[in-house]
Tab-separated table of C-alpha atoms in Angstrom:
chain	number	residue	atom	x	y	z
A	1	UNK	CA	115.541	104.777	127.927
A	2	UNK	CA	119.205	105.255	126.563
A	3	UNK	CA	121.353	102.084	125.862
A	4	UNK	CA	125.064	101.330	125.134
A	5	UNK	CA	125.132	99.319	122.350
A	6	UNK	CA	127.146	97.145	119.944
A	7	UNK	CA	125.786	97.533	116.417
A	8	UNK	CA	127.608	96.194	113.040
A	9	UNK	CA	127.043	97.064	109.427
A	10	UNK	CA	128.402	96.391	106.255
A	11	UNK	CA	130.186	99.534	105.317
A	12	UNK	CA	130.729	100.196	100.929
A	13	UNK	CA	133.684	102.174	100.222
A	14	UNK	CA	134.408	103.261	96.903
A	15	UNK	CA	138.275	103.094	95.697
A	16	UNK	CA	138.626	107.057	95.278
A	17	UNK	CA	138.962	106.896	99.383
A	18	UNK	CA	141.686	104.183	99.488
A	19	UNK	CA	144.612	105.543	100.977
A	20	UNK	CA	146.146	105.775	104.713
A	21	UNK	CA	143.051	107.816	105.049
A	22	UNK	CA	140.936	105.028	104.686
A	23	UNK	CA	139.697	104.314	108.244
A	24	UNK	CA	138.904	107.690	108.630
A	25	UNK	CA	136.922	107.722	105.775
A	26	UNK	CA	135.030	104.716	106.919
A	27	UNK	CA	134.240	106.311	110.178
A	28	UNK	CA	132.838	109.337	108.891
A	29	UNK	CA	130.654	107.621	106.537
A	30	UNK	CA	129.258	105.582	109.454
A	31	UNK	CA	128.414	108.201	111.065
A	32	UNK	CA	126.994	109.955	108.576
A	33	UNK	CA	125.071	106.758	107.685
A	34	UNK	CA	123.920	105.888	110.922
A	35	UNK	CA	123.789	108.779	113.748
A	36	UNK	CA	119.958	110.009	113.591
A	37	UNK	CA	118.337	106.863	112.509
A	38	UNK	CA	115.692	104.490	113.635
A	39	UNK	CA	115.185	100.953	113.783
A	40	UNK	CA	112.309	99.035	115.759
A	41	UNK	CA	115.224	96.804	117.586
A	42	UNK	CA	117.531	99.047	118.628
A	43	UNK	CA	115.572	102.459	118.486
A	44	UNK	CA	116.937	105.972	117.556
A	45	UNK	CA	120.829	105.376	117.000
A	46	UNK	CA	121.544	108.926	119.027
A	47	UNK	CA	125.662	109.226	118.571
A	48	UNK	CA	128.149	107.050	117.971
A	49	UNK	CA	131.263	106.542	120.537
A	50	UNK	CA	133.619	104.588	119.282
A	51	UNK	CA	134.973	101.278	116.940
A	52	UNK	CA	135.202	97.819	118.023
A	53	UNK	CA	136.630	96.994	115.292
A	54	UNK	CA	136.909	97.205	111.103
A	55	UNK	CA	136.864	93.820	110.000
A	56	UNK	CA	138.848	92.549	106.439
A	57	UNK	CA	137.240	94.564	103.172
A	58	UNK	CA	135.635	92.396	100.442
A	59	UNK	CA	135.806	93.315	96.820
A	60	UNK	CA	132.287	93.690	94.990
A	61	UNK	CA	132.338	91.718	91.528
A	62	UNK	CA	132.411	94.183	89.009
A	63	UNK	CA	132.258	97.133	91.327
A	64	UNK	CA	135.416	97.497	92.696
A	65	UNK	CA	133.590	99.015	95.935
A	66	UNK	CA	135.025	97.347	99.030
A	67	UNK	CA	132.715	96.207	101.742
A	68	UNK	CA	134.217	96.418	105.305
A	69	UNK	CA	132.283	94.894	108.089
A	70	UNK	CA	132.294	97.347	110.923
A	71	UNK	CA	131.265	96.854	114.766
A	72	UNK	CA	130.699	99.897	116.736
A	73	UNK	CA	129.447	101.494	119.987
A	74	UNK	CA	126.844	103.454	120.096
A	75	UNK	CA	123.656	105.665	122.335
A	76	UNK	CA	120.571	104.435	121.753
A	77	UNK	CA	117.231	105.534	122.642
A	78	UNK	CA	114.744	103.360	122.547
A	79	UNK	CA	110.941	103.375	124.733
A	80	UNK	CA	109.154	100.421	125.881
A	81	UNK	CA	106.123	99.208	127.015
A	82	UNK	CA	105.462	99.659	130.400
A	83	UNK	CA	108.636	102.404	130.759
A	84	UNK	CA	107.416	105.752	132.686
A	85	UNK	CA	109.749	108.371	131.309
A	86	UNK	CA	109.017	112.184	131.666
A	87	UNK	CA	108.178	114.282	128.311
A	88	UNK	CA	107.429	117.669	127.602
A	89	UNK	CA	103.891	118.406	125.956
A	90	UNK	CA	104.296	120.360	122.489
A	91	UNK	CA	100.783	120.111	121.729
A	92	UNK	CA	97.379	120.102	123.096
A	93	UNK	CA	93.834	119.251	121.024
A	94	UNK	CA	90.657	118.044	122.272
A	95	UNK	CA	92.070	114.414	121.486
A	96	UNK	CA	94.465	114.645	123.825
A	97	UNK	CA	98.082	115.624	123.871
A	98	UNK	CA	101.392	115.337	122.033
A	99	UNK	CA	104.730	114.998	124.091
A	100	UNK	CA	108.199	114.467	123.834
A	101	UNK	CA	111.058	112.277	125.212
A	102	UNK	CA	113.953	113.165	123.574
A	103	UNK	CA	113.640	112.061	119.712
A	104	UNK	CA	110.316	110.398	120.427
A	105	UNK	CA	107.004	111.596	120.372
A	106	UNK	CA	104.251	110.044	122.521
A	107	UNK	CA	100.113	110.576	121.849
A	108	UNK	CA	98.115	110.739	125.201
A	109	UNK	CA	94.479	110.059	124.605
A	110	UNK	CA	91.977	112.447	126.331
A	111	UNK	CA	90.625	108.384	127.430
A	112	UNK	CA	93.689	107.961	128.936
A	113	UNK	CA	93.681	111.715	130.941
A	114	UNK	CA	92.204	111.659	134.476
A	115	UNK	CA	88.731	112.268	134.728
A	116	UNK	CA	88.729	115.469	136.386
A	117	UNK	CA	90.764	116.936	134.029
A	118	UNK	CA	88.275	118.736	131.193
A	119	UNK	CA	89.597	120.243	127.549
A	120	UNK	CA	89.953	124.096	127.235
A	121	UNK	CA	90.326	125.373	124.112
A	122	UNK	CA	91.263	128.777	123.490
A	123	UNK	CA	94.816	130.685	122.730
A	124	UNK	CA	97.069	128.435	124.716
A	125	UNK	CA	94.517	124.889	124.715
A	126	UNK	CA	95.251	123.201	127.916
A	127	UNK	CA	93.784	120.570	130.235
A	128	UNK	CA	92.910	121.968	133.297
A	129	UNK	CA	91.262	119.994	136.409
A	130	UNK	CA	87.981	121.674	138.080
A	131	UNK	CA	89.699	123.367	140.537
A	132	UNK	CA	92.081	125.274	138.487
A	133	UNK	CA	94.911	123.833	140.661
A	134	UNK	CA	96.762	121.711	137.925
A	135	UNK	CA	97.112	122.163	133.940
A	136	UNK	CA	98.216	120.435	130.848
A	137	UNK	CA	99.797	122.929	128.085
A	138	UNK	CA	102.726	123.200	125.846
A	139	UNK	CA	106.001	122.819	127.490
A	140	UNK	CA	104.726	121.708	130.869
A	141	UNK	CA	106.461	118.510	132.010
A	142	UNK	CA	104.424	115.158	132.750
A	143	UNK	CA	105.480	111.944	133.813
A	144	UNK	CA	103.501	109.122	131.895
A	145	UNK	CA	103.826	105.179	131.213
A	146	UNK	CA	104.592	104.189	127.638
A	147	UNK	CA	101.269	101.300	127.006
A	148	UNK	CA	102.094	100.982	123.011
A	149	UNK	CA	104.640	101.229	120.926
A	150	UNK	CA	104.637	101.712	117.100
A	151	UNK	CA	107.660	101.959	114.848
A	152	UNK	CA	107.998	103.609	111.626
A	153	UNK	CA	110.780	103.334	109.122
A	154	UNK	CA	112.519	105.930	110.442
A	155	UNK	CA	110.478	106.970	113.890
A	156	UNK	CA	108.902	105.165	117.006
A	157	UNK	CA	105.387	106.797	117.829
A	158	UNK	CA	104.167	105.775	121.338
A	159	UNK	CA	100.979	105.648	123.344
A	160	UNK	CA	101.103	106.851	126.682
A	161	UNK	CA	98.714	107.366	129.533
A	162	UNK	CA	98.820	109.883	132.446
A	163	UNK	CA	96.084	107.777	134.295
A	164	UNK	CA	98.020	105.676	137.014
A	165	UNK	CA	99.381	106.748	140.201
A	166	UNK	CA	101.499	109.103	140.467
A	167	UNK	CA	101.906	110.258	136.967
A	168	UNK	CA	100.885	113.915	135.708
A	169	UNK	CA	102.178	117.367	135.158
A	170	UNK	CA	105.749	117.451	136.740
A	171	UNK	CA	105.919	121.327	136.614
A	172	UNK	CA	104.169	124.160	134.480
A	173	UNK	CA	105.925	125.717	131.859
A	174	UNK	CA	107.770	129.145	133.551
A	175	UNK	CA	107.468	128.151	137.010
A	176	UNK	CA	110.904	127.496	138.760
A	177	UNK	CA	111.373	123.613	139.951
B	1	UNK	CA	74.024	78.349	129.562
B	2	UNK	CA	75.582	76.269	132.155
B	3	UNK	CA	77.431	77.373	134.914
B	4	UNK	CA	78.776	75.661	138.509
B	5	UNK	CA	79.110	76.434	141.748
B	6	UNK	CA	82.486	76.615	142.382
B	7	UNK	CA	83.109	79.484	140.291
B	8	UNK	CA	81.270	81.410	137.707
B	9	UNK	CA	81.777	79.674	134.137
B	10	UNK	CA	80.366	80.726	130.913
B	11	UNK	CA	79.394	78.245	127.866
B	12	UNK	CA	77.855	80.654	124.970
B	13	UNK	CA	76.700	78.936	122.184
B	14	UNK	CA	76.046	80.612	119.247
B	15	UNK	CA	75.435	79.998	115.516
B	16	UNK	CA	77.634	81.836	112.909
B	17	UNK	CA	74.726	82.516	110.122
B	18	UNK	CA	76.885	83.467	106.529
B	19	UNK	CA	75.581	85.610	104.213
B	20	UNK	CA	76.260	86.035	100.659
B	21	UNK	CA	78.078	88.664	98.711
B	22	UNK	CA	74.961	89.394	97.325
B	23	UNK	CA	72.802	89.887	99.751
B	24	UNK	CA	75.546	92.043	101.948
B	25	UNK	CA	75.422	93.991	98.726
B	26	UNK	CA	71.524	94.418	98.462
B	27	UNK	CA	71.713	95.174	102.288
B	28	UNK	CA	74.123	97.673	101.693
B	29	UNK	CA	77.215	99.233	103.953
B	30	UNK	CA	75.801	100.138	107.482
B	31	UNK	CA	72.538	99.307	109.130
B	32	UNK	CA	72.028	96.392	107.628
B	33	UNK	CA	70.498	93.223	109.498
B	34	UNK	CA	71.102	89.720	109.208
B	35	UNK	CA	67.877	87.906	107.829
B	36	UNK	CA	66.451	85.270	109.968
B	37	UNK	CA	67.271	81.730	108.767
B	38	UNK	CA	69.979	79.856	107.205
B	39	UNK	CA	71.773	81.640	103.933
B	40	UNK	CA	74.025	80.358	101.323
B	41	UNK	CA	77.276	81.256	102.217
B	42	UNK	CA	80.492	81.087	100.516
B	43	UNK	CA	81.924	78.109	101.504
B	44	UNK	CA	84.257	76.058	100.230
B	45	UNK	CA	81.819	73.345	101.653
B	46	UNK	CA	78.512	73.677	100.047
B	47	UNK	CA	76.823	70.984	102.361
B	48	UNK	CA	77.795	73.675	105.387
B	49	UNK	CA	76.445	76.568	103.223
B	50	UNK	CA	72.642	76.012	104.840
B	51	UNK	CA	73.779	75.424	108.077
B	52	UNK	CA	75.091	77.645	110.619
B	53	UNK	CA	78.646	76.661	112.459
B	54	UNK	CA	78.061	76.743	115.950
B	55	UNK	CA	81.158	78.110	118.223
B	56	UNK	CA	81.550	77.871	121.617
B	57	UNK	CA	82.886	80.077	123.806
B	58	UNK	CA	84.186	78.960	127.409
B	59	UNK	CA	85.459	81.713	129.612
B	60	UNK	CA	84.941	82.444	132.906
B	61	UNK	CA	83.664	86.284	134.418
B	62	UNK	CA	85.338	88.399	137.329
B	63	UNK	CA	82.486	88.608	139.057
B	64	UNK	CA	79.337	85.961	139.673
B	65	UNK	CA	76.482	86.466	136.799
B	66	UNK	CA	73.487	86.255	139.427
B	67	UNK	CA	74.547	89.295	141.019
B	68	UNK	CA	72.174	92.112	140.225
B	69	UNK	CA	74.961	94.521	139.603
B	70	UNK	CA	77.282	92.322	138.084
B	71	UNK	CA	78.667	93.803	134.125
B	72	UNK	CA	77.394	92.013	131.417
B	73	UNK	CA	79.004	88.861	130.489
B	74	UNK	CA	80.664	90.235	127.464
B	75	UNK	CA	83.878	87.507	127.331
B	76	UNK	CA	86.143	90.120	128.388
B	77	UNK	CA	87.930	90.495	131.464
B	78	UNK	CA	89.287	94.213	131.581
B	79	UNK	CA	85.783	96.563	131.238
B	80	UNK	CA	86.114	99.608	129.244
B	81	UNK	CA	87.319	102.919	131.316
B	82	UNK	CA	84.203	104.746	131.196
B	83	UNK	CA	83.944	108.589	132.339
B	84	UNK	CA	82.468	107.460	135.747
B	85	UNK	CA	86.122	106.745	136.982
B	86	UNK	CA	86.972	108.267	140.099
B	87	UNK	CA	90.781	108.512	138.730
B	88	UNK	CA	92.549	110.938	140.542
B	89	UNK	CA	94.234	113.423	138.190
B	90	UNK	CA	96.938	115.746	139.334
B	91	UNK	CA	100.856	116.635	139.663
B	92	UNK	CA	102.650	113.518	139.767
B	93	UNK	CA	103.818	114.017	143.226
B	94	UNK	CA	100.417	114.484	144.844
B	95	UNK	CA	98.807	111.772	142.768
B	96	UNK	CA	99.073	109.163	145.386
B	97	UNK	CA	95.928	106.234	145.158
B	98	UNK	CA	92.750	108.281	146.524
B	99	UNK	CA	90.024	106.705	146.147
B	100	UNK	CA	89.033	102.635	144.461
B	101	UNK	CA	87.886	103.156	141.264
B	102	UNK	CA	84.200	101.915	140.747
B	103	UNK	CA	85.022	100.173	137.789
B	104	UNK	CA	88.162	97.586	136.985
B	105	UNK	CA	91.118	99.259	134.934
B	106	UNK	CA	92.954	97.708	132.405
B	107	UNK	CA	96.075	96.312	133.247
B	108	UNK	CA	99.048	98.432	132.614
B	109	UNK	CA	101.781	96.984	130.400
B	110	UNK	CA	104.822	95.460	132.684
B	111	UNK	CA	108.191	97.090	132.296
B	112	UNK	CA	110.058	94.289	130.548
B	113	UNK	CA	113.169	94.663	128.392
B	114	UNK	CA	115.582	91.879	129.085
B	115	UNK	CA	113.647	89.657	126.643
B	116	UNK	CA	113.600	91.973	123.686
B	117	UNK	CA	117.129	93.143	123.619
B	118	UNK	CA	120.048	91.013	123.334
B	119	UNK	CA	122.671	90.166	125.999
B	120	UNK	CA	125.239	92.863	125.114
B	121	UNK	CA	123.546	95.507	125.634
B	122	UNK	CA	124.065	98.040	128.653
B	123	UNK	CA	121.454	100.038	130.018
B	124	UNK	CA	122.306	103.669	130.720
B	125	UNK	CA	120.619	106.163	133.303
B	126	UNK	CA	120.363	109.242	132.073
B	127	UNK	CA	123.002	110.876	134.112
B	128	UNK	CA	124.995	108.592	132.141
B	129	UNK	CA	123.696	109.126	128.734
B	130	UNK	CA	124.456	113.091	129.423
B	131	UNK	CA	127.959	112.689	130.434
B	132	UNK	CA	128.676	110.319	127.399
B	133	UNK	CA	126.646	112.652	124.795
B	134	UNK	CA	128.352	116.186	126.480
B	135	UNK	CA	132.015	114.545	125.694
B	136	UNK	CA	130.927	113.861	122.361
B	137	UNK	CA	129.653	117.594	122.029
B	138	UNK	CA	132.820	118.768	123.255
B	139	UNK	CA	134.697	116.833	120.812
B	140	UNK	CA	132.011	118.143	118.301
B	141	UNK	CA	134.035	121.679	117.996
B	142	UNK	CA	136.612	120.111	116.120
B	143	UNK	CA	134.223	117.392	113.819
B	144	UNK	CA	132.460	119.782	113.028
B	145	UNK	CA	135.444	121.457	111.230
B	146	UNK	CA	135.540	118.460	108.817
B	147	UNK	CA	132.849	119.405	106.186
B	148	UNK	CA	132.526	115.766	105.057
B	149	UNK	CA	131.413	114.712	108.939
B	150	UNK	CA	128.021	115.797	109.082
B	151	UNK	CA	125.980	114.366	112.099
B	152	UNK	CA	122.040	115.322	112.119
B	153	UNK	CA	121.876	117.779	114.781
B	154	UNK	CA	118.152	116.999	115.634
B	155	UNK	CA	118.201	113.594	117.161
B	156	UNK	CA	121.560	114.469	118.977
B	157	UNK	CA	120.400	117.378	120.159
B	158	UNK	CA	116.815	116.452	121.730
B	159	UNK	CA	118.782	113.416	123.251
B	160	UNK	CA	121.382	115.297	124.752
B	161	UNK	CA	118.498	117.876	126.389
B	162	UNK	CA	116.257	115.505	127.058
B	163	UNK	CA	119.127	113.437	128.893
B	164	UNK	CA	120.359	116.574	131.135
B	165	UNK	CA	116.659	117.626	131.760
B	166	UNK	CA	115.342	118.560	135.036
B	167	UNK	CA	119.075	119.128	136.760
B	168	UNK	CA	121.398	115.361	136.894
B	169	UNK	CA	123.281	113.442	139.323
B	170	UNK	CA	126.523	114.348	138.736
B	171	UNK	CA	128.377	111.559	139.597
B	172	UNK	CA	126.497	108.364	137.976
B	173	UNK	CA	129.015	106.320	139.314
B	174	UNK	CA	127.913	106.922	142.641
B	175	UNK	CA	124.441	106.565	141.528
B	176	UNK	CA	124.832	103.323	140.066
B	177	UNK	CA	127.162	101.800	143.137
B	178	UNK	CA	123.881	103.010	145.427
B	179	UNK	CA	121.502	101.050	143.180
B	180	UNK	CA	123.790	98.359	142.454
B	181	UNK	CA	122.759	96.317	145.748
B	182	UNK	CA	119.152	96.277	144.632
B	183	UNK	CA	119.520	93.838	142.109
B	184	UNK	CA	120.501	90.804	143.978
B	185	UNK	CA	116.357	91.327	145.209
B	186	UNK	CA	115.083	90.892	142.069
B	187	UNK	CA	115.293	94.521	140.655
B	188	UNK	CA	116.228	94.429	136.766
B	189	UNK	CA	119.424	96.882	135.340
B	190	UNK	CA	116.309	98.276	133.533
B	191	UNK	CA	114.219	98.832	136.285
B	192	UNK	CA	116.933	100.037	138.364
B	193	UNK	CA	117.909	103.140	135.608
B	194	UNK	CA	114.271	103.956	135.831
B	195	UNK	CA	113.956	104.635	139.367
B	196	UNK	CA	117.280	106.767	138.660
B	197	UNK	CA	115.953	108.562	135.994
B	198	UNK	CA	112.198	109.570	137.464
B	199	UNK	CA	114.133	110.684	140.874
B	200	UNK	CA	111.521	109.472	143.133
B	201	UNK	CA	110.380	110.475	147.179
B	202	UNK	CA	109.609	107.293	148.663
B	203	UNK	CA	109.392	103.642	148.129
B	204	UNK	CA	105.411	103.288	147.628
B	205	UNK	CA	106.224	105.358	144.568
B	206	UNK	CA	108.624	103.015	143.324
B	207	UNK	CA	106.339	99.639	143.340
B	208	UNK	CA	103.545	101.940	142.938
B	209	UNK	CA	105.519	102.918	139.150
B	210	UNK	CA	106.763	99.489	139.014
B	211	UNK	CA	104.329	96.773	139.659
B	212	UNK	CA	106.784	93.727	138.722
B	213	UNK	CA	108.825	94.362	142.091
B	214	UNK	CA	105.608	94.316	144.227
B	215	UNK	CA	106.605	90.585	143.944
B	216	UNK	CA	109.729	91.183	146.228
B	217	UNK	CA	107.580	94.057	147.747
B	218	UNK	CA	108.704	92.036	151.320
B	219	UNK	CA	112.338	92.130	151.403
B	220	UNK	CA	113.224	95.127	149.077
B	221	UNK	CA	111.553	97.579	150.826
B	222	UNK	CA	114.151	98.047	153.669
B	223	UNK	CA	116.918	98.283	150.886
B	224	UNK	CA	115.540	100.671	148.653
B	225	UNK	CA	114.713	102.535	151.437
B	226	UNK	CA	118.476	102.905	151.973
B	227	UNK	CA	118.995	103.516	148.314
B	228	UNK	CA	116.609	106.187	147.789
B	229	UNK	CA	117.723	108.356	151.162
B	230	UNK	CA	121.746	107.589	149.649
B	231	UNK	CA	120.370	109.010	146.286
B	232	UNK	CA	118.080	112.120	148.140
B	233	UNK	CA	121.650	112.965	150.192
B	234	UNK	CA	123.718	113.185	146.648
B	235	UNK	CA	121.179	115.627	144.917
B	236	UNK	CA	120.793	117.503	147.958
B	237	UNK	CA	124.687	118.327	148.079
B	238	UNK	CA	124.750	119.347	144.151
């Protein structure tokens, strides 16, 4: 799920980008310091929109770097326990599948796959109920429930699980919605 | 093993029997048995290295133990999904509750977020999240002229798609003053951007998705009722 949220961080500037520059320079370097990472609090920091404020520079002993406490706004994405978001798979093994929400990836067990749904490997490996009716593959959309979360030091890996009601494939991939 | 009538209730007891390094060692990795007796363990007190420790276990079973068909009395409450489950698989839509299943599921995880994040934080549906991450892609043209700003294209990206997926409302204001109303019954900001975000039909697929409001099951139903045909009418007229 995405969240609006206010983040701070210390901020080192060296002296070369003093100037009436200087705020630019500092937003830059945020961004360039923070858009695309991961933390296990917050989640992926997705883009930054805006600056709450730029707080008074301190002077490193013996540096002369300046550190500038800065608080700004910012997209997060982060999953949960218990969320039920919809991903598209990008792979398929006799495990289970991989899918996608956004910049996370979530594992579905074949445990955690209905019953009636049976492995099939083969050029495009899919699951594929008895009937034939519904199927599992790369790119098709599912809706599944987040049950674990694990984060990395820069990624969140989740568990989900396509076992509850009314979660499954959304729509196969090339067929119009 | 003792048990009452009231209620089935467990007391395993059991002795812990310690073996030494070296026997484990002799004994080797798997397959190996515990001899019978006592065994010097390592212990920090050597006149509990003969003995065993006993433990005991007090917990109480689903279902009653002199039933013939009744699991084993293993401790554990939630029994293992097994491949006997008559789980309805499926397209999300269709996948309404068929069948009980023979055997007892584990309990899903709750959808709770208010305790892990702090107060300032706003959640976003992601109508929302698409109309703040487009602006910023708009205003992108001229960033990206600066060569010093260089923002990772990956995560942006697959948020940005993954945010304007499936067709979006395109007015979340009006979204969010239609759910708005639901959360003086009980329904979370959290909860409420989920049931934005999966676009469901009907409101057995909402507590059916999100157990925690089955509490207020009794007077939310009428209102999200409302919501959800308010929310049906605005995607029909995109």
């Amino acid at each position: 799920m995405f969240f609006h949220i206010v983040l701070e961080r210390n901020m080192q500037l060296h002296p070369r980008h003093f100037g009436r520059d200087l705020r630019d320079k500092l937003v830059s370097k945020l961004m360039k310091d923070v858009e695309g990472t991961c933390s296990g609090r917050h989640g992926f920091v997705v883009a930054i929109t805006g600056i709450e404020s730029v707080g008074k520079g301190l002077i490193r002993d013996g540096t002369g770097f300046v550190t500038f406490p800065v608080k700004y706004l910012c997209v997060v994405f982060r999953p949960f326990k218990g969320e039920i978001l919809e991903a598209v798979v990008t792979m398929v093994n006799k495990m289970g599948f991989f899918a996608e929400a956004g910049p996370v990836q979530i594992f579905v067990s074949n445990h955690l796959i209905p019953d009636d749904m049976e492995f099939q490997s083969g050029d495009v490996p899919n699951y594929t109920t008895s009937d034939g009716s519904v199927k599992i593959q790369k790119d098709s959309e599912v809706r599944l429930k987040i049950i674990g979360t694990r984060v990395d030091a820069t990624e969140i890996f989740c568990i989900g699980t396509i076992k509850d009601d009314f979660l499954g494939v959304i729509s196969d991939p090339g067929s119009t919605s | 093993m003792q048990f009452s009538n009231a209620r089935p209730h467990f007391r395993l007891e059991f002795r812990l029997i310690r073996c030494s390094q070296k026997e484990m060692a002799e004994k080797g990795g798997k397959g190996f048995s515990l001899p019978k007796g006592s065994l010097k363990g390592k212990d920090d007190n050597s006149a509990k290295s003969k003995q065993g420790r006993k433990v005991q276990i007090d917990f109480e079973d689903v279902s009653d133990p002199l039933e013939p068909n009744s699991p084993k009395t293993n401790g554990k409450v939630n029994t293992p999904i097994s491949k006997g489950d008559s789980g309805k698989g499926g397209k999300a839509s269709k996948a309404a509750s068929g069948g009980k299943n023979s055997v007892t599921k584990a309990p899903s995880p709750e959808f709770k977020i208010e305790e892990e994040l702090p107060k300032n934080v706003k959640c976003l549906m992601d109508c929302e999240a698409a109309e703040i991450l487009q602006g910023i892609q708009d205003r992108m043209v001229v960033i990206s002229a600066d060569p010093s700003i260089k923002i990772p294209i990956s995560s942006f990206d697959s948020g940005l798609t993954y945010a304007k997926r499936g067709g979006t409302f395109s007015n979340p204001q009006s979204v969010r003053k239609i759910l708005e109303p639901l959360i003086k019954y009980g329904v979370s900001e959290g909860e409420m951007c989920m049931v934005a975000n999966l676009k469901v039909e009907s409101d057995d697929e909402v507590f059916a998705l999100v157990p925690s409001l089955k509490s207020e099951e009794g007077k939310l139903r009428d209102p999200l009722k409302t919501a959800l045909n308010e929310l049906a009418k605005i995607q029909s007229s995109v």
